[in-house]
Short mmCIF file of C-alpha atoms in Angstrom, two decimals:
data_model
loop_
_atom_site.label_atom_id
_atom_site.label_comp_id
_atom_site.label_asym_id
_atom_site.label_seq_id
_atom_site.Cartn_x
_atom_site.Cartn_y
_atom_site.Cartn_z
CA MET A 1 0.02 0.07 0.05
CA THR A 2 2.86 2.29 0.87
CA GLY A 3 4.36 1.81 -2.68
CA LEU A 4 0.93 2.61 -4.21
CA GLY A 5 0.63 5.75 -2.07
CA GLU A 6 4.07 6.90 -3.13
CA ILE A 7 3.02 6.37 -6.77
CA ALA A 8 -0.12 8.17 -6.32
CA ALA A 9 1.71 11.07 -4.56
CA ARG A 10 4.26 11.37 -7.25
CA ALA A 11 1.51 11.34 -9.90
CA HIS A 12 -0.33 14.11 -8.09
CA GLU A 13 2.84 16.18 -7.87
CA ALA A 14 3.54 15.61 -11.61
CA ALA A 15 -0.04 16.80 -12.34
CA ALA A 16 0.42 19.83 -10.15
CA GLU A 17 3.70 20.82 -11.85
CA ALA A 18 2.11 20.35 -15.30
CA CYS A 19 -0.88 22.52 -14.32
CA ALA A 20 1.54 25.09 -12.95
CA ARG A 21 3.51 25.20 -16.25
CA THR A 22 0.25 25.59 -18.16
CA GLU A 23 -0.85 28.40 -16.05
CA SER A 24 2.65 29.99 -16.27
CA SER A 25 2.57 29.71 -20.03
CA ARG A 26 -0.93 31.31 -20.12
CA GLY A 27 0.37 34.16 -17.92
CA ALA A 28 3.40 34.65 -20.05
CA ARG A 29 1.21 34.64 -23.17
CA PHE A 30 -0.97 37.27 -21.59
CA VAL A 31 2.00 39.46 -20.74
CA HIS A 32 3.44 39.27 -24.31
CA GLU A 33 0.10 40.05 -26.08
CA GLY A 34 -0.49 42.88 -23.74
CA ILE A 35 2.92 44.49 -24.42
CA LEU A 36 2.44 44.05 -28.27
CA ARG A 37 -1.11 45.41 -28.12
CA ARG A 38 0.08 48.57 -26.22
CA GLN A 39 2.94 49.11 -28.69
CA SER A 40 0.48 49.00 -31.63
CA VAL A 41 -1.52 51.74 -30.02
CA ARG A 42 1.35 54.01 -28.72
CA GLU A 43 3.81 53.66 -31.52
CA PRO A 44 3.57 54.75 -35.08
CA ALA A 45 2.48 52.57 -37.93
CA ALA A 46 5.87 53.16 -39.44
CA ARG A 47 7.38 50.54 -37.25
CA THR A 48 9.85 48.44 -39.28
CA TYR A 49 11.31 45.30 -37.42
CA ALA A 50 8.34 45.23 -34.92
CA ARG A 51 5.75 44.82 -37.65
CA ALA A 52 7.58 41.89 -39.26
CA LEU A 53 8.84 40.29 -35.92
CA PRO A 54 6.01 40.41 -33.26
CA ILE A 55 8.11 39.23 -30.38
CA VAL A 56 8.97 40.78 -26.95
CA PRO A 57 12.61 39.83 -26.07
CA VAL A 58 13.18 39.64 -22.35
CA ARG A 59 16.46 37.65 -22.23
CA ALA A 60 19.16 36.99 -24.65
CA ARG A 61 22.65 35.49 -24.88
CA GLY A 62 24.82 34.84 -27.91
CA LEU A 63 22.67 33.75 -30.80
CA THR A 64 19.63 33.16 -28.72
CA ILE A 65 16.70 35.35 -27.71
CA GLU A 66 13.93 34.36 -25.31
CA GLY A 67 10.49 36.06 -25.62
CA ALA A 68 8.07 37.29 -23.03
CA ASP A 69 5.94 34.20 -23.89
CA GLY A 70 8.86 31.84 -23.01
CA ARG A 71 9.62 30.95 -26.70
CA ARG A 72 13.30 30.98 -27.91
CA TYR A 73 14.66 32.13 -31.21
CA LEU A 74 17.93 32.08 -33.14
CA ASP A 75 18.81 35.64 -33.94
CA CYS A 76 20.20 36.10 -37.41
CA LEU A 77 19.46 39.77 -37.45
CA SER A 78 21.77 40.88 -34.69
CA GLY A 79 20.64 44.26 -34.20
CA ALA A 80 21.11 45.00 -37.90
CA GLY A 81 24.69 43.80 -37.44
CA ALA A 82 25.36 45.92 -34.29
CA LEU A 83 25.88 42.65 -32.25
CA ALA A 84 29.22 41.33 -33.60
CA LEU A 85 29.69 39.06 -30.63
CA GLY A 86 25.97 38.40 -30.10
CA HIS A 87 23.75 39.29 -27.24
CA ASN A 88 25.38 40.01 -23.82
CA HIS A 89 28.80 38.69 -24.52
CA PRO A 90 30.76 38.28 -21.29
CA VAL A 91 33.58 40.62 -22.36
CA VAL A 92 31.16 43.36 -23.27
CA LEU A 93 29.30 43.01 -20.02
CA GLU A 94 32.47 43.14 -18.14
CA ALA A 95 33.71 46.33 -19.85
CA ILE A 96 30.25 48.15 -19.12
CA ARG A 97 30.32 47.05 -15.40
CA LYS A 98 33.94 48.37 -15.03
CA VAL A 99 32.89 51.86 -16.23
CA LEU A 100 29.82 51.73 -14.05
CA ASP A 101 31.76 50.69 -10.95
CA SER A 102 34.50 53.13 -11.49
CA GLY A 103 32.35 56.33 -11.00
CA ALA A 104 33.44 57.67 -14.39
CA PRO A 105 31.13 60.14 -16.11
CA LEU A 106 28.78 58.53 -18.55
CA HIS A 107 28.26 61.81 -20.58
CA ALA A 108 31.43 63.62 -21.53
CA LEU A 109 30.66 65.57 -24.65
CA ASP A 110 33.79 65.67 -26.71
CA LEU A 111 36.13 65.92 -23.70
CA ALA A 112 39.19 63.36 -23.48
CA THR A 113 38.64 60.53 -21.16
CA PRO A 114 40.62 57.34 -20.46
CA VAL A 115 37.66 55.31 -21.79
CA LYS A 116 37.84 57.34 -25.08
CA ASP A 117 41.59 57.08 -25.40
CA ALA A 118 41.46 53.32 -25.04
CA PHE A 119 38.70 53.11 -27.60
CA VAL A 120 40.61 55.11 -30.21
CA THR A 121 43.73 53.35 -29.56
CA GLU A 122 42.14 50.05 -30.25
CA LEU A 123 40.24 51.38 -33.40
CA PHE A 124 43.46 52.77 -34.77
CA ARG A 125 45.03 49.31 -34.41
CA THR A 126 42.44 47.79 -36.85
CA LEU A 127 42.42 50.44 -39.60
CA PRO A 128 43.83 49.97 -43.08
CA PRO A 129 47.59 50.82 -42.76
CA GLY A 130 47.46 53.69 -45.30
CA LEU A 131 44.67 55.44 -43.24
CA ALA A 132 45.99 54.59 -39.67
CA ASP A 133 49.30 56.34 -40.23
CA ARG A 134 47.58 59.68 -40.68
CA ALA A 135 44.02 59.49 -39.41
CA ARG A 136 41.74 61.60 -37.41
CA VAL A 137 38.60 60.48 -35.58
CA ARG A 138 35.43 62.42 -35.18
CA PHE A 139 32.64 61.22 -32.81
CA CYS A 140 29.13 62.05 -34.19
CA GLY A 141 25.72 61.56 -33.09
CA PRO A 142 24.95 57.96 -32.09
CA ALA A 143 23.30 56.77 -35.41
CA GLY A 144 24.93 55.74 -38.56
CA THR A 145 22.90 58.32 -40.53
CA ASP A 146 24.52 61.06 -38.32
CA ALA A 147 28.01 59.83 -39.43
CA VAL A 148 27.05 59.89 -43.09
CA LYS A 149 25.87 63.54 -42.76
CA ALA A 150 28.95 64.35 -41.01
CA ALA A 151 31.11 62.76 -43.64
CA GLU A 152 29.33 64.85 -46.40
CA GLN A 153 29.85 68.05 -44.38
CA LEU A 154 33.53 67.04 -43.82
CA VAL A 155 34.41 66.59 -47.55
CA GLN A 156 32.44 69.64 -48.61
CA SER A 157 34.23 71.77 -46.11
CA ALA A 158 37.56 70.36 -47.02
CA THR A 159 37.19 70.61 -50.77
CA GLY A 160 35.02 73.75 -50.99
CA ARG A 161 32.85 71.90 -53.44
CA SER A 162 29.29 70.57 -53.26
CA GLY A 163 27.48 67.60 -54.67
CA MET A 164 28.06 64.00 -53.93
CA LEU A 165 28.51 60.93 -55.98
CA ALA A 166 26.69 57.83 -54.77
CA PHE A 167 25.42 54.60 -56.38
CA THR A 168 22.27 52.90 -57.03
CA GLY A 169 22.27 48.99 -57.31
CA VAL A 170 19.66 48.51 -59.92
CA PRO A 171 18.40 50.87 -62.59
CA ASP A 172 14.98 51.74 -61.00
CA GLY A 173 16.34 51.88 -57.43
CA ALA A 174 17.96 54.57 -55.31
CA THR A 175 20.35 54.47 -52.48
CA THR A 176 18.51 54.84 -49.13
CA GLU A 177 21.44 56.80 -47.70
CA ALA A 178 22.06 59.11 -50.65
CA PRO A 179 22.04 62.83 -49.98
CA PRO A 180 19.38 64.99 -51.68
CA MET A 181 19.70 65.81 -55.32
CA PRO A 182 21.64 68.94 -56.01
CA ARG A 183 19.94 71.84 -57.46
CA ASP A 184 22.89 73.07 -59.52
CA PRO A 185 22.49 71.32 -62.85
CA THR A 186 26.34 71.35 -63.37
CA HIS A 187 26.64 68.92 -60.43
CA PRO A 188 26.12 65.18 -61.05
CA SER A 189 23.29 63.39 -59.58
CA SER A 190 24.06 61.69 -56.14
CA ALA A 191 21.86 58.63 -56.95
CA GLY A 192 22.26 57.89 -60.55
CA LEU A 193 25.56 55.95 -60.93
CA PRO A 194 25.21 52.15 -61.68
CA GLN A 195 27.00 49.97 -59.26
CA ALA A 196 28.65 46.72 -60.70
CA GLN A 197 26.85 43.55 -59.89
CA ASP A 198 26.10 40.32 -61.56
CA TYR A 199 22.55 39.20 -60.79
CA ARG A 200 20.81 42.36 -61.66
CA CYS A 201 23.47 44.07 -63.69
CA PRO A 202 22.22 47.68 -64.67
CA PHE A 203 23.40 46.74 -68.27
CA GLY A 204 21.98 43.33 -68.26
CA ILE A 205 25.30 41.43 -68.96
CA GLY A 206 26.90 41.01 -65.57
CA SER A 207 30.38 39.60 -65.18
CA ALA A 208 33.60 41.52 -65.63
CA ARG A 209 32.31 43.39 -68.72
CA GLY A 210 29.22 44.63 -66.95
CA ALA A 211 31.60 45.93 -64.11
CA GLU A 212 33.77 47.66 -66.71
CA LEU A 213 30.85 49.40 -68.25
CA ALA A 214 29.64 50.53 -64.82
CA ALA A 215 33.08 51.99 -64.22
CA ARG A 216 33.18 53.74 -67.50
CA TRP A 217 29.99 55.31 -66.71
CA THR A 218 31.42 56.74 -63.62
CA GLU A 219 34.52 57.83 -65.33
CA SER A 220 32.45 59.74 -67.89
CA VAL A 221 30.78 61.71 -65.09
CA LEU A 222 34.19 62.58 -63.60
CA ASP A 223 35.65 63.36 -66.98
CA PRO A 224 36.78 67.13 -67.36
CA VAL A 225 34.88 67.46 -70.65
CA SER A 226 31.58 66.21 -69.12
CA GLY A 227 30.50 69.67 -68.22
CA LEU A 228 29.94 68.65 -64.63
CA ALA A 229 31.78 70.26 -61.73
CA LEU A 230 33.75 67.78 -59.57
CA PRO A 231 31.90 66.54 -56.51
CA ALA A 232 32.88 67.12 -52.95
CA GLY A 233 33.13 63.30 -52.58
CA MET A 234 32.10 59.77 -53.50
CA LEU A 235 30.12 57.63 -51.09
CA LEU A 236 30.02 53.94 -51.58
CA GLU A 237 29.43 50.81 -49.58
CA PRO A 238 31.92 47.94 -50.01
CA VAL A 239 28.88 45.67 -49.69
CA ARG A 240 25.48 47.20 -50.14
CA SER A 241 23.65 45.43 -47.17
CA GLU A 242 20.33 47.10 -46.99
CA ASP A 243 20.10 47.00 -50.72
CA GLY A 244 20.21 43.18 -50.76
CA VAL A 245 23.77 42.33 -49.99
CA ILE A 246 25.25 43.46 -53.33
CA THR A 247 28.98 42.95 -53.51
CA PRO A 248 30.77 44.67 -56.33
CA PRO A 249 34.06 43.07 -57.74
CA ASP A 250 37.24 43.96 -55.91
CA ALA A 251 38.60 45.24 -59.18
CA TRP A 252 35.73 47.69 -59.53
CA MET A 253 36.44 48.90 -56.04
CA ARG A 254 40.08 49.59 -56.89
CA ARG A 255 38.85 51.34 -60.08
CA MET A 256 36.82 53.66 -58.10
CA ARG A 257 39.66 54.44 -55.77
CA GLN A 258 41.91 55.05 -58.68
CA LEU A 259 39.34 57.47 -60.48
CA THR A 260 38.69 59.46 -57.24
CA ALA A 261 42.43 59.61 -56.28
CA ASP A 262 43.35 60.91 -59.78
CA ARG A 263 40.77 63.72 -59.51
CA SER A 264 41.37 64.59 -55.80
CA VAL A 265 37.69 63.49 -54.91
CA PRO A 266 37.65 62.06 -51.42
CA LEU A 267 36.31 58.46 -51.32
CA ILE A 268 34.01 57.73 -48.41
CA ALA A 269 33.49 54.06 -47.49
CA ASP A 270 30.36 53.27 -45.56
CA GLU A 271 31.23 50.50 -43.20
CA ILE A 272 28.26 50.86 -40.94
CA GLN A 273 27.08 47.28 -41.42
CA THR A 274 30.06 45.71 -43.04
CA GLY A 275 32.77 46.55 -40.37
CA VAL A 276 34.30 44.74 -37.61
CA GLY A 277 34.84 41.35 -39.17
CA ARG A 278 31.32 41.00 -40.63
CA THR A 279 32.47 40.19 -44.30
CA GLY A 280 35.34 37.94 -43.42
CA ALA A 281 37.95 40.72 -43.02
CA PHE A 282 38.01 43.36 -40.32
CA TRP A 283 36.85 45.99 -42.75
CA ALA A 284 35.21 45.17 -46.06
CA VAL A 285 37.53 47.47 -48.07
CA ASP A 286 40.35 45.11 -46.96
CA HIS A 287 39.21 42.59 -49.52
CA SER A 288 40.03 44.82 -52.34
CA GLY A 289 43.11 46.52 -50.75
CA VAL A 290 41.41 49.89 -50.94
CA THR A 291 42.33 52.62 -48.55
CA PRO A 292 39.48 55.13 -48.42
CA ASP A 293 39.92 58.77 -47.40
CA VAL A 294 36.99 58.58 -45.03
CA MET A 295 35.32 55.66 -43.26
CA VAL A 296 31.95 55.86 -41.77
CA LEU A 297 31.58 53.49 -38.83
CA SER A 298 28.72 52.61 -36.48
CA ASN A 299 26.65 49.55 -35.26
CA ALA A 300 29.25 46.91 -34.25
CA ILE A 301 31.91 49.52 -33.12
CA GLY A 302 29.69 50.39 -30.09
CA GLY A 303 29.59 46.86 -28.89
CA SER A 304 25.83 46.79 -29.09
CA LEU A 305 25.33 50.29 -27.74
CA PRO A 306 24.85 53.46 -29.78
CA LEU A 307 27.99 55.01 -31.27
CA ALA A 308 29.06 56.37 -34.65
CA VAL A 309 32.40 57.86 -35.64
CA LEU A 310 34.20 59.13 -38.84
CA VAL A 311 37.82 58.26 -39.44
CA TYR A 312 39.32 60.33 -42.05
CA ARG A 313 42.75 61.42 -43.53
CA ASP A 314 44.29 64.35 -41.60
CA ASP A 315 44.55 66.69 -44.62
CA LEU A 316 40.69 66.78 -44.59
CA ASP A 317 40.51 68.11 -41.11
CA ALA A 318 39.22 71.58 -41.75
CA GLY A 319 37.19 71.87 -38.59
CA GLU A 320 37.27 75.16 -36.63
CA PRO A 321 36.48 75.90 -33.06
CA HIS A 322 32.69 76.25 -32.44
CA THR A 323 31.87 73.96 -35.39
CA PRO A 324 28.50 72.41 -34.53
CA THR A 325 28.80 68.99 -33.00
CA ALA A 326 26.28 66.45 -31.64
CA ALA A 327 25.06 66.46 -28.10
CA PHE A 328 26.07 62.88 -27.47
CA PRO A 329 29.52 62.04 -29.04
CA GLY A 330 30.92 60.81 -25.74
CA ASN A 331 28.96 57.73 -24.89
CA GLN A 332 31.45 56.14 -22.39
CA LEU A 333 29.53 52.93 -22.03
CA ALA A 334 29.49 52.43 -25.83
CA MET A 335 33.06 53.24 -26.07
CA ALA A 336 34.03 50.60 -23.34
CA ALA A 337 31.72 48.09 -25.01
CA GLY A 338 33.25 48.97 -28.47
CA THR A 339 36.91 48.70 -27.15
CA ALA A 340 36.22 45.16 -25.76
CA THR A 341 34.42 44.08 -28.98
CA LEU A 342 37.15 45.41 -31.36
CA SER A 343 40.02 43.77 -29.35
CA TYR A 344 38.08 40.52 -28.94
CA VAL A 345 37.36 40.34 -32.75
CA ARG A 346 40.97 41.17 -33.48
CA GLU A 347 42.71 38.83 -31.03
CA ASN A 348 40.37 35.91 -31.84
CA SER A 349 40.56 36.35 -35.66
CA LEU A 350 36.73 36.26 -35.75
CA GLY A 351 36.83 38.02 -39.17
CA GLU A 352 38.72 35.13 -40.82
CA ARG A 353 36.38 32.67 -38.91
CA ALA A 354 33.32 34.64 -40.21
CA GLY A 355 34.80 34.07 -43.75
CA ALA A 356 35.11 30.42 -43.37
CA ILE A 357 31.64 29.80 -41.83
CA GLY A 358 30.02 32.11 -44.25
CA SER A 359 31.60 30.36 -47.16
CA ARG A 360 30.17 26.99 -45.97
CA MET A 361 26.76 28.50 -45.36
CA LEU A 362 26.76 30.03 -48.99
CA ASP A 363 27.66 26.64 -50.49
CA GLN A 364 24.82 24.96 -48.68
CA LEU A 365 22.38 27.61 -49.58
CA ARG A 366 23.32 27.41 -53.26
CA SER A 367 22.57 23.70 -53.22
CA LEU A 368 19.11 24.53 -51.63
CA ALA A 369 18.62 27.19 -54.49
CA ARG A 370 19.22 24.30 -57.06
CA GLU A 371 16.26 22.54 -55.49
CA PHE A 372 13.91 25.33 -55.21
CA PRO A 373 13.61 27.74 -58.04
CA ILE A 374 11.98 30.46 -55.89
CA LEU A 375 15.52 31.13 -54.61
CA GLY A 376 16.94 33.26 -57.51
CA ASP A 377 20.38 34.22 -56.13
CA ILE A 378 22.44 33.38 -53.29
CA ARG A 379 25.18 35.92 -52.54
CA GLY A 380 27.18 37.47 -49.68
CA ARG A 381 30.54 37.86 -47.85
CA GLY A 382 31.44 36.37 -44.69
CA LEU A 383 28.47 36.47 -42.41
CA LEU A 384 26.55 38.91 -44.38
CA ILE A 385 24.35 36.79 -46.62
CA GLY A 386 21.56 37.61 -49.07
CA ILE A 387 18.98 35.26 -50.55
CA GLU A 388 16.84 36.82 -53.24
CA LEU A 389 13.36 35.41 -53.74
CA VAL A 390 11.94 35.50 -57.27
CA ASP A 391 8.82 34.36 -59.13
CA PRO A 392 9.91 31.39 -61.05
CA ALA A 393 6.87 31.71 -63.23
CA GLY A 394 7.42 35.28 -64.13
CA ASP A 395 9.17 36.49 -67.32
CA ALA A 396 12.87 36.75 -67.13
CA GLU A 397 14.25 40.33 -67.53
CA VAL A 398 15.71 40.91 -70.93
CA GLY A 399 19.34 41.36 -70.99
CA LEU A 400 21.33 43.46 -73.57
CA THR A 401 24.09 42.29 -75.91
CA GLU A 402 27.46 43.70 -75.08
CA ALA A 403 27.22 45.95 -78.19
CA GLN A 404 23.94 47.35 -76.93
CA ALA A 405 25.16 47.88 -73.52
CA GLN A 406 28.35 49.66 -74.81
CA ALA A 407 26.08 51.97 -76.94
CA GLN A 408 24.06 52.84 -73.92
CA VAL A 409 27.06 54.02 -72.10
CA GLU A 410 28.32 55.94 -75.11
CA ALA A 411 24.84 57.47 -75.33
CA GLU A 412 25.13 59.08 -72.06
CA VAL A 413 27.88 61.40 -73.56
CA GLY A 414 26.55 63.77 -76.30
CA ALA A 415 28.17 64.73 -79.52
CA ASP A 416 29.67 67.63 -77.79
CA GLY A 417 31.31 65.46 -75.28
CA ARG A 418 29.27 66.72 -72.36
CA HIS A 419 27.66 64.21 -70.07
CA ARG A 420 23.82 64.15 -69.88
CA VAL A 421 22.90 64.85 -66.21
CA VAL A 422 21.03 62.23 -64.43
CA THR A 423 18.33 63.73 -62.27
CA ALA A 424 15.41 62.76 -60.22
CA ASP A 425 13.03 63.56 -63.17
CA ARG A 426 15.42 61.58 -65.49
CA PRO A 427 16.87 58.44 -63.68
CA ALA A 428 19.57 56.38 -65.16
CA GLU A 429 18.31 54.02 -67.80
CA GLY A 430 18.66 50.36 -67.50
CA ALA A 431 18.51 47.29 -69.56
CA GLY A 432 16.11 46.13 -72.22
CA ALA A 433 12.63 47.54 -72.30
CA ARG A 434 13.33 50.00 -69.52
CA SER A 435 15.91 51.86 -71.74
CA GLY A 436 13.85 52.04 -74.78
CA LEU A 437 16.45 50.29 -76.88
CA ASP A 438 15.48 47.88 -79.60
CA VAL A 439 16.03 44.34 -78.25
CA SER A 440 14.40 42.52 -81.02
CA GLY A 441 17.71 41.58 -82.41
CA HIS A 442 21.19 42.95 -82.82
CA ASP A 443 24.46 41.97 -84.44
CA GLY A 444 26.36 42.47 -81.30
CA GLY A 445 25.73 38.91 -80.06
CA ALA A 446 23.25 36.79 -78.26
CA PHE A 447 21.06 38.04 -75.39
CA MET A 448 21.70 36.75 -71.99
CA GLY A 449 18.80 35.49 -70.05
CA GLY A 450 18.08 37.77 -67.16
CA PRO A 451 16.82 37.07 -63.59
CA ARG A 452 13.13 36.31 -62.84
CA PRO A 453 11.05 39.10 -61.24
CA ALA A 454 11.72 39.93 -57.72
CA ALA A 455 9.08 38.25 -55.24
CA PRO A 456 8.70 40.25 -52.11
CA GLU A 457 5.53 38.42 -51.14
CA LEU A 458 7.54 35.13 -51.21
CA ALA A 459 10.30 36.77 -49.13
CA ALA A 460 7.76 37.77 -46.55
CA ALA A 461 6.23 34.39 -46.52
CA VAL A 462 9.66 32.74 -45.84
CA GLN A 463 10.41 35.28 -43.09
CA ARG A 464 7.10 34.34 -41.43
CA GLU A 465 7.74 30.64 -41.80
CA CYS A 466 11.30 31.14 -40.28
CA LEU A 467 9.69 32.92 -37.21
CA ARG A 468 7.32 29.92 -36.82
CA ARG A 469 10.30 27.71 -36.58
CA GLY A 470 12.19 30.01 -34.14
CA LEU A 471 14.54 31.68 -36.66
CA ILE A 472 14.77 35.48 -36.87
CA VAL A 473 15.70 36.74 -40.34
CA ASP A 474 15.63 40.34 -41.95
CA LEU A 475 14.23 41.46 -45.30
CA GLY A 476 15.92 43.91 -47.68
CA GLY A 477 16.94 44.60 -51.20
CA ARG A 478 15.14 45.06 -54.52
CA ARG A 479 11.43 45.52 -53.51
CA THR A 480 12.24 43.93 -50.11
CA SER A 481 12.70 40.46 -51.77
CA VAL A 482 15.94 39.60 -50.16
CA ILE A 483 16.29 37.52 -46.89
CA ARG A 484 19.39 38.80 -44.99
CA LEU A 485 21.40 36.67 -42.60
CA LEU A 486 23.57 38.56 -40.20
CA PRO A 487 24.37 36.12 -37.41
CA PRO A 488 26.93 36.98 -34.69
CA LEU A 489 30.58 36.20 -35.47
CA THR A 490 30.53 33.92 -32.53
CA ILE A 491 28.07 31.43 -34.18
CA THR A 492 29.08 27.92 -33.77
CA ASP A 493 29.25 25.29 -36.41
CA GLY A 494 26.11 23.59 -34.83
CA GLN A 495 24.28 26.83 -34.63
CA ALA A 496 24.88 27.41 -38.28
CA THR A 497 23.60 24.07 -39.20
CA ALA A 498 20.50 24.72 -37.08
CA VAL A 499 19.90 28.12 -38.82
CA LEU A 500 20.21 26.46 -42.28
CA ASP A 501 17.98 23.56 -41.33
CA ARG A 502 15.21 25.93 -40.17
CA LEU A 503 15.60 28.15 -43.12
CA ALA A 504 15.49 25.28 -45.63
CA ASP A 505 12.23 23.93 -43.99
CA ALA A 506 10.75 27.46 -44.22
CA VAL A 507 11.73 27.75 -47.85
CA ALA A 508 10.36 24.25 -48.66
CA ASN A 509 7.07 25.13 -47.04
CA VAL A 510 6.61 28.29 -49.09
CA ALA A 511 7.73 26.54 -52.24
CA ARG A 512 5.07 23.93 -51.64
CA ASN A 513 2.39 26.53 -51.08
CA TYR A 514 3.52 28.43 -54.13
CA ALA A 515 3.29 25.34 -56.24
CA ALA A 516 -0.08 24.14 -54.95
CA SER A 517 -1.71 27.68 -55.23
CA GLY A 518 0.05 28.67 -58.66
CA SER A 519 0.39 32.13 -57.38
CA ARG A 520 2.41 34.25 -54.83
CA PRO A 521 0.92 34.72 -51.42
CA HIS A 522 -0.51 38.18 -50.51
CA ARG A 523 1.78 40.29 -48.41
CA GLN A 524 0.39 40.84 -44.88
CA ASP A 525 1.36 41.89 -41.48
CA GLN A 526 2.82 39.05 -39.44
CA GLN A 527 0.79 37.32 -36.58
CA HIS A 528 2.88 35.72 -34.02
CA PRO A 529 2.74 31.98 -34.68
CA PRO A 530 3.55 29.18 -32.29
CA HIS A 531 6.65 27.13 -32.52
CA ASP A 532 8.11 24.37 -30.53
CA GLN A 533 11.80 24.55 -31.55
CA ALA A 534 14.09 26.05 -28.86
CA GLY A 535 17.38 27.89 -29.70
#
């Protein structure tokens, strides 16, 4: 009887524990839904990540986030690349605690402090040699956009010129960070220059020849006979992350460096999302061996806290006393966290490791793309990976022959040798039907088949299915049709496998639904779906 009594007691305890877990889960769900409901009422409809990712993070470590409802996720967004070491890395937390325990000021304007001195010293250790030897650093407002604006002001003040050159990844696109169009018609457009890329080449031919034509277009803008004044600077991203992870060839990057150096046009490299080991090198410009005149840095350099700086060649330093500066350039906690992050990435060669793991992930994703035609292109560098979703039933974009593409570049320079200005009213023309060229036939050679139409609805569906499986991914690129993966540099081989398994399962589900329905799903705001997989 005693044995039966013990068994009954244990069964009662187990039932009570199960009931408590159920009640706890219900309570967590209630808290979770209440927070989301209040957010939707109090915050603007312009929310970005929150609309696509209806979760309420309460705890996080490394790659893993736990929500208020108790569910766990693998985070491949990493604060838009700000979390190089993942969430709450021990070296970052220790650095922050040291500052808090020391009694040091948390707000120091632009005054010198031991914390700032340590940060700048570590930052200079990582810079391209040609820049580190004669660099200056300016602390801006805490956002990357603050640093971009400061970079424009810097080169305009240093050169006495106005107007900026920037690039667009596709003919009908525009850079999100490009400055406003100049009003002076003698200045080149800031958003009309084609950037070299393969999958959606502005000239429809891709490869080295497409990159050469893109470079010649830029060269024609900077040619003295173009009729355009030299700009104050050229702003480019070594990898266009938000625009869908577009990586121009290293040779094209070197060509841009040579073009600008020959004409004394400062080259500004935007490393906001690509810096601190993300692409497989400490800075993305390191892949091409390019040394820019100015580097715009943010996100990961603050070790997960807000921080943005400019690093630039000393002869551009035209600042005068009383030059307006930001109110918060001296974030001591961010500098301490940034120093810890920079040194940890450098000392542990995390950039090289990101390159190796990223290469393996890209190989596996390309194998997946061969199985599912909704995956149009797999691209990336290191742990900055883009997966473009396309409509496999849509008509392929028509490419140009090489002769037609060459003619289009030459058409941009009139008979008088003066470049036709690209403006907001007259965007740069692209390939095929968009350019108005006759593509019915040409003796320049055979047409190349272009990519299928971008499919933002499919991309959104994959993102939703990933969330159901406990995986957080981002969207970006051409019409928001690119899944972006930015896992922390500390991701393990096992975690990388888990990420790809969940992503592959999500893609397979969307592909099946697409095949069954014969049409793309409608875009909709995400609802928080249940999932059982823990991070």
